[in-house]
PDB file of C-alpha atoms in Angstrom:
ATOM      1  CA  MET J   1      84.733  99.949 188.137  1.00  0.00           C
ATOM      2  CA  THR J   2      82.578  98.232 185.564  1.00  0.00           C
ATOM      3  CA  VAL J   3      84.076  96.715 182.618  1.00  0.00           C
ATOM      4  CA  PHE J   4      82.261  99.555 180.309  1.00  0.00           C
ATOM      5  CA  SER J   5      84.044 102.224 182.256  1.00  0.00           C
ATOM      6  CA  THR J   6      87.345 100.892 182.302  1.00  0.00           C
ATOM      7  CA  ALA J   7      87.014 100.100 178.261  1.00  0.00           C
ATOM      8  CA  LEU J   8      85.555 103.979 177.881  1.00  0.00           C
ATOM      9  CA  ALA J   9      88.518 105.278 179.890  1.00  0.00           C
ATOM     10  CA  VAL J  10      90.785 103.254 177.705  1.00  0.00           C
ATOM     11  CA  ALA J  11      89.458 104.049 174.578  1.00  0.00           C
ATOM     12  CA  LEU J  12      89.347 108.093 175.454  1.00  0.00           C
ATOM     13  CA  LEU J  13      93.058 107.726 176.319  1.00  0.00           C
ATOM     14  CA  MET J  14      93.656 106.012 173.249  1.00  0.00           C
ATOM     15  CA  LEU J  15      91.592 109.122 171.331  1.00  0.00           C
ATOM     16  CA  THR J  16      94.369 111.323 172.324  1.00  0.00           C
ATOM     17  CA  ALA J  17      97.258 108.936 172.253  1.00  0.00           C
ATOM     18  CA  GLY J  18      97.902 109.240 168.159  1.00  0.00           C
ATOM     19  CA  SER J  19      99.039 111.628 165.769  1.00  0.00           C
ATOM     20  CA  VAL J  20      96.987 114.940 166.196  1.00  0.00           C
ATOM     21  CA  ALA J  21      96.963 115.319 162.626  1.00  0.00           C
ATOM     22  CA  ALA J  22      94.786 112.233 162.125  1.00  0.00           C
ATOM     23  CA  GLN J  23      92.231 113.969 164.184  1.00  0.00           C
ATOM     24  CA  ASP J  24      88.931 115.070 162.669  1.00  0.00           C
ATOM     25  CA  VAL J  25      88.207 118.572 164.611  1.00  0.00           C
ATOM     26  CA  LYS J  26      85.012 120.364 164.178  1.00  0.00           C
ATOM     27  CA  TYR J  27      83.355 123.626 166.163  1.00  0.00           C
ATOM     28  CA  ASN J  28      80.579 125.603 165.796  1.00  0.00           C
ATOM     29  CA  ALA J  29      79.449 128.920 167.956  1.00  0.00           C
ATOM     30  CA  MET J  30      76.297 130.895 168.360  1.00  0.00           C
ATOM     31  CA  PRO J  31      76.075 133.713 165.891  1.00  0.00           C
ATOM     32  CA  GLY J  32      76.194 137.342 167.588  1.00  0.00           C
ATOM     33  CA  THR J  33      77.714 135.872 170.847  1.00  0.00           C
ATOM     34  CA  ASP J  34      80.437 138.275 172.368  1.00  0.00           C
ATOM     35  CA  PHE J  35      83.140 136.023 173.388  1.00  0.00           C
ATOM     36  CA  SER J  36      84.753 138.911 175.015  1.00  0.00           C
ATOM     37  CA  LYS J  37      82.384 138.938 177.841  1.00  0.00           C
ATOM     38  CA  PHE J  38      83.432 135.486 179.275  1.00  0.00           C
ATOM     39  CA  HIS J  39      86.371 135.693 181.756  1.00  0.00           C
ATOM     40  CA  THR J  40      85.726 132.783 183.766  1.00  0.00           C
ATOM     41  CA  TYR J  41      84.330 129.120 183.663  1.00  0.00           C
ATOM     42  CA  LYS J  42      82.772 126.390 185.846  1.00  0.00           C
ATOM     43  CA  TRP J  43      83.069 122.693 184.990  1.00  0.00           C
ATOM     44  CA  VAL J  44      79.697 121.005 184.628  1.00  0.00           C
ATOM     45  CA  VAL J  45      78.226 117.646 184.376  1.00  0.00           C
ATOM     46  CA  VAL J  46      75.959 117.153 181.685  1.00  0.00           C
ATOM     47  CA  PRO J  47      72.998 114.381 182.832  1.00  0.00           C
ATOM     48  CA  ASN J  48      73.486 110.898 181.494  1.00  0.00           C
ATOM     49  CA  ALA J  49      76.747 111.199 179.486  1.00  0.00           C
ATOM     50  CA  LYS J  50      79.730 109.093 179.412  1.00  0.00           C
ATOM     51  CA  TYR J  51      82.514 109.757 181.536  1.00  0.00           C
ATOM     52  CA  PRO J  52      85.914 107.995 181.913  1.00  0.00           C
ATOM     53  CA  ASN J  53      87.494 107.042 185.002  1.00  0.00           C
ATOM     54  CA  GLN J  54      88.590 109.620 187.653  1.00  0.00           C
ATOM     55  CA  ILE J  55      92.264 109.723 186.480  1.00  0.00           C
ATOM     56  CA  VAL J  56      91.614 110.201 182.656  1.00  0.00           C
ATOM     57  CA  ASP J  57      88.933 112.801 183.593  1.00  0.00           C
ATOM     58  CA  ALA J  58      91.358 114.646 185.578  1.00  0.00           C
ATOM     59  CA  GLN J  59      93.833 114.683 182.509  1.00  0.00           C
ATOM     60  CA  ILE J  60      91.429 115.557 180.048  1.00  0.00           C
ATOM     61  CA  LYS J  61      90.225 118.497 182.343  1.00  0.00           C
ATOM     62  CA  ASP J  62      93.968 119.472 183.105  1.00  0.00           C
ATOM     63  CA  ALA J  63      94.297 119.607 179.327  1.00  0.00           C
ATOM     64  CA  ILE J  64      91.245 121.891 178.745  1.00  0.00           C
ATOM     65  CA  ASN J  65      92.142 124.209 181.895  1.00  0.00           C
ATOM     66  CA  SER J  66      95.538 124.834 180.312  1.00  0.00           C
ATOM     67  CA  GLN J  67      94.177 125.775 176.538  1.00  0.00           C
ATOM     68  CA  LEU J  68      91.415 127.700 178.350  1.00  0.00           C
ATOM     69  CA  SER J  69      94.217 129.567 180.530  1.00  0.00           C
ATOM     70  CA  ALA J  70      96.124 130.433 177.743  1.00  0.00           C
ATOM     71  CA  LYS J  71      92.962 131.954 176.125  1.00  0.00           C
ATOM     72  CA  GLY J  72      92.589 134.185 178.990  1.00  0.00           C
ATOM     73  CA  LEU J  73      89.512 132.621 180.932  1.00  0.00           C
ATOM     74  CA  THR J  74      89.886 131.450 184.538  1.00  0.00           C
ATOM     75  CA  SER J  75      88.518 128.295 186.250  1.00  0.00           C
ATOM     76  CA  THR J  76      86.146 128.979 189.140  1.00  0.00           C
ATOM     77  CA  ASP J  77      83.527 126.884 191.349  1.00  0.00           C
ATOM     78  CA  SER J  78      81.234 130.109 191.430  1.00  0.00           C
ATOM     79  CA  ASP J  79      77.943 129.416 190.204  1.00  0.00           C
ATOM     80  CA  LYS J  80      78.485 133.340 188.857  1.00  0.00           C
ATOM     81  CA  ALA J  81      80.867 131.779 186.294  1.00  0.00           C
ATOM     82  CA  ASP J  82      80.621 133.810 182.925  1.00  0.00           C
ATOM     83  CA  LEU J  83      80.802 130.087 181.093  1.00  0.00           C
ATOM     84  CA  TYR J  84      79.716 126.664 182.095  1.00  0.00           C
ATOM     85  CA  VAL J  85      82.134 124.183 180.154  1.00  0.00           C
ATOM     86  CA  ALA J  86      81.374 120.457 180.043  1.00  0.00           C
ATOM     87  CA  TYR J  87      82.456 117.642 178.036  1.00  0.00           C
ATOM     88  CA  GLN J  88      81.449 113.856 177.217  1.00  0.00           C
ATOM     89  CA  VAL J  89      83.159 111.105 175.403  1.00  0.00           C
ATOM     90  CA  SER J  90      81.627 108.165 173.148  1.00  0.00           C
ATOM     91  CA  VAL J  91      83.622 105.388 171.232  1.00  0.00           C
ATOM     92  CA  ALA J  92      81.834 103.688 168.151  1.00  0.00           C
ATOM     93  CA  GLN J  93      82.992 100.895 166.334  1.00  0.00           C
ATOM     94  CA  GLN J  94      82.792 101.028 162.246  1.00  0.00           C
ATOM     95  CA  GLN J  95      84.149  98.497 159.680  1.00  0.00           C
ATOM     96  CA  GLN J  96      87.440  99.028 157.439  1.00  0.00           C
ATOM     97  CA  TRP J  97      87.890  97.413 154.511  1.00  0.00           C
ATOM     98  CA  ASN J  98      91.126  96.924 152.418  1.00  0.00           C
ATOM     99  CA  ALA J  99      91.330  95.186 149.008  1.00  0.00           C
ATOM    100  CA  TYR J 100      94.306  94.347 147.401  1.00  0.00           C
ATOM    101  CA  GLY J 101      94.803  93.027 143.447  1.00  0.00           C
ATOM    102  CA  MET J 102      97.658  91.782 141.506  1.00  0.00           C
ATOM    103  CA  GLY J 103      98.067  89.939 138.578  1.00  0.00           C
ATOM    104  CA  GLY J 104      97.565  89.145 135.083  1.00  0.00           C
ATOM    105  CA  GLY J 105      97.498  90.776 131.816  1.00  0.00           C
ATOM    106  CA  LEU J 106      98.497  89.860 128.427  1.00  0.00           C
ATOM    107  CA  ARG J 107      98.719  86.322 128.169  1.00  0.00           C
ATOM    108  CA  TRP J 108      99.456  85.391 131.819  1.00  0.00           C
ATOM    109  CA  GLY J 109      96.282  84.430 132.918  1.00  0.00           C
ATOM    110  CA  GLY J 110      94.135  85.831 135.350  1.00  0.00           C
ATOM    111  CA  GLY J 111      95.274  88.060 138.238  1.00  0.00           C
ATOM    112  CA  MET J 112      94.296  87.761 142.258  1.00  0.00           C
ATOM    113  CA  ALA J 113      92.304  89.837 144.431  1.00  0.00           C
ATOM    114  CA  THR J 114      91.510  89.630 148.041  1.00  0.00           C
ATOM    115  CA  ALA J 115      89.452  91.846 150.756  1.00  0.00           C
ATOM    116  CA  THR J 116      89.631  91.930 154.425  1.00  0.00           C
ATOM    117  CA  SER J 117      87.845  93.997 156.665  1.00  0.00           C
ATOM    118  CA  SER J 118      88.304  94.863 160.265  1.00  0.00           C
ATOM    119  CA  THR J 119      86.401  96.430 162.938  1.00  0.00           C
ATOM    120  CA  ILE J 120      88.044  99.712 164.218  1.00  0.00           C
ATOM    121  CA  ASP J 121      87.126 101.814 167.635  1.00  0.00           C
ATOM    122  CA  VAL J 122      86.502 105.605 166.840  1.00  0.00           C
ATOM    123  CA  GLY J 123      86.698 107.700 169.885  1.00  0.00           C
ATOM    124  CA  THR J 124      84.866 111.050 169.937  1.00  0.00           C
ATOM    125  CA  LEU J 125      85.341 113.815 172.577  1.00  0.00           C
ATOM    126  CA  VAL J 126      82.709 116.721 172.628  1.00  0.00           C
ATOM    127  CA  LEU J 127      83.396 119.849 174.243  1.00  0.00           C
ATOM    128  CA  ASP J 128      80.420 122.154 175.020  1.00  0.00           C
ATOM    129  CA  MET J 129      80.419 126.035 176.466  1.00  0.00           C
ATOM    130  CA  TYR J 130      77.100 127.215 177.935  1.00  0.00           C
ATOM    131  CA  ASP J 131      76.263 130.709 178.687  1.00  0.00           C
ATOM    132  CA  PRO J 132      74.554 130.230 182.065  1.00  0.00           C
ATOM    133  CA  THR J 133      72.467 133.370 182.041  1.00  0.00           C
ATOM    134  CA  THR J 134      70.708 132.558 178.788  1.00  0.00           C
ATOM    135  CA  LYS J 135      71.060 128.515 179.559  1.00  0.00           C
ATOM    136  CA  GLN J 136      72.306 128.515 175.700  1.00  0.00           C
ATOM    137  CA  LEU J 137      74.942 126.729 174.000  1.00  0.00           C
ATOM    138  CA  VAL J 138      77.327 129.356 172.900  1.00  0.00           C
ATOM    139  CA  TRP J 139      80.258 127.365 171.597  1.00  0.00           C
ATOM    140  CA  THR J 140      80.920 123.503 170.848  1.00  0.00           C
ATOM    141  CA  GLY J 141      83.627 121.285 169.418  1.00  0.00           C
ATOM    142  CA  SER J 142      84.538 118.023 168.966  1.00  0.00           C
ATOM    143  CA  ALA J 143      87.688 115.669 168.525  1.00  0.00           C
ATOM    144  CA  THR J 144      87.144 112.493 166.468  1.00  0.00           C
ATOM    145  CA  LYS J 145      89.706 109.930 166.005  1.00  0.00           C
ATOM    146  CA  THR J 146      90.562 106.295 165.121  1.00  0.00           C
ATOM    147  CA  LEU J 147      91.744 104.643 168.564  1.00  0.00           C
ATOM    148  CA  ASN J 148      95.513 103.690 168.788  1.00  0.00           C
ATOM    149  CA  PRO J 149      96.673 102.771 172.332  1.00  0.00           C
ATOM    150  CA  SER J 150      99.946 103.795 173.822  1.00  0.00           C
ATOM    151  CA  SER J 151     101.287 102.322 177.036  1.00  0.00           C
ATOM    152  CA  ASN J 152     103.474 105.483 177.417  1.00  0.00           C
ATOM    153  CA  GLN J 153     101.667 107.709 179.769  1.00  0.00           C
ATOM    154  CA  GLU J 154     104.008 110.878 179.221  1.00  0.00           C
ATOM    155  CA  LYS J 155     102.873 110.669 175.567  1.00  0.00           C
ATOM    156  CA  ASN J 156      99.468 110.100 176.462  1.00  0.00           C
ATOM    157  CA  GLN J 157      99.489 113.146 178.238  1.00  0.00           C
ATOM    158  CA  LYS J 158     101.438 115.296 175.728  1.00  0.00           C
ATOM    159  CA  ASN J 159      99.092 114.160 172.716  1.00  0.00           C
ATOM    160  CA  LEU J 160      96.144 114.816 174.988  1.00  0.00           C
ATOM    161  CA  ASN J 161      97.368 118.478 175.464  1.00  0.00           C
ATOM    162  CA  ASN J 162      98.171 118.602 171.768  1.00  0.00           C
ATOM    163  CA  ALA J 163      94.880 117.399 170.794  1.00  0.00           C
ATOM    164  CA  MET J 164      92.954 119.933 173.028  1.00  0.00           C
ATOM    165  CA  ALA J 165      95.083 122.672 171.826  1.00  0.00           C
ATOM    166  CA  LYS J 166      94.028 121.420 168.304  1.00  0.00           C
ATOM    167  CA  LEU J 167      90.489 121.420 169.606  1.00  0.00           C
ATOM    168  CA  LEU J 168      90.289 124.991 171.138  1.00  0.00           C
ATOM    169  CA  LYS J 169      92.390 126.460 168.204  1.00  0.00           C
ATOM    170  CA  ASN J 170      89.430 128.317 166.942  1.00  0.00           C
ATOM    171  CA  TYR J 171      88.147 129.742 170.633  1.00  0.00           C
ATOM    172  CA  PRO J 172      87.099 132.151 170.718  1.00  0.00           C
ATOM    173  CA  PRO J 173      85.817 132.025 167.260  1.00  0.00           C
ATOM    174  CA  LYS J 174      86.593 135.182 164.664  1.00  0.00           C
ATOM    175  CA  GLN J 175      83.476 137.162 163.662  1.00  0.00           C
TER     176      GLN J 175
END
């Protein structure tokens, strides 16, 4: 396994390891889509997409499968599925600045200020659903979060499940 694959897997697991409330979740749906006609789905791979290692991939799919099942969808390997479902992940680095100041005033002289910067990793998981008949994207959602590691696998899985519940909260969309 390459260093990049390992780093991506750890980063993605960290995406879901922190507080769900801190996640930025967005979704969008194709107007006019009749979501009531979708009953089955099949996992597909997005060409050139970044994926974590097999263990994290299975954990992500299990969490998504659980949420989709709760919404009445059934996973299938058949090419005749009503929906094709795919996900991909990315990790980006962002600069974070913190400034602190204190001091002075009245006849006590000047104050003091300092600023620090740090680089933080921000992970994004994008979930897409396609209509296999029209080949159109009918629903997309993304969860973005500052990555924060945890060595407790049980906690990571629970947080992953909560994150996917939050991501799929608005599926199917109300029209």
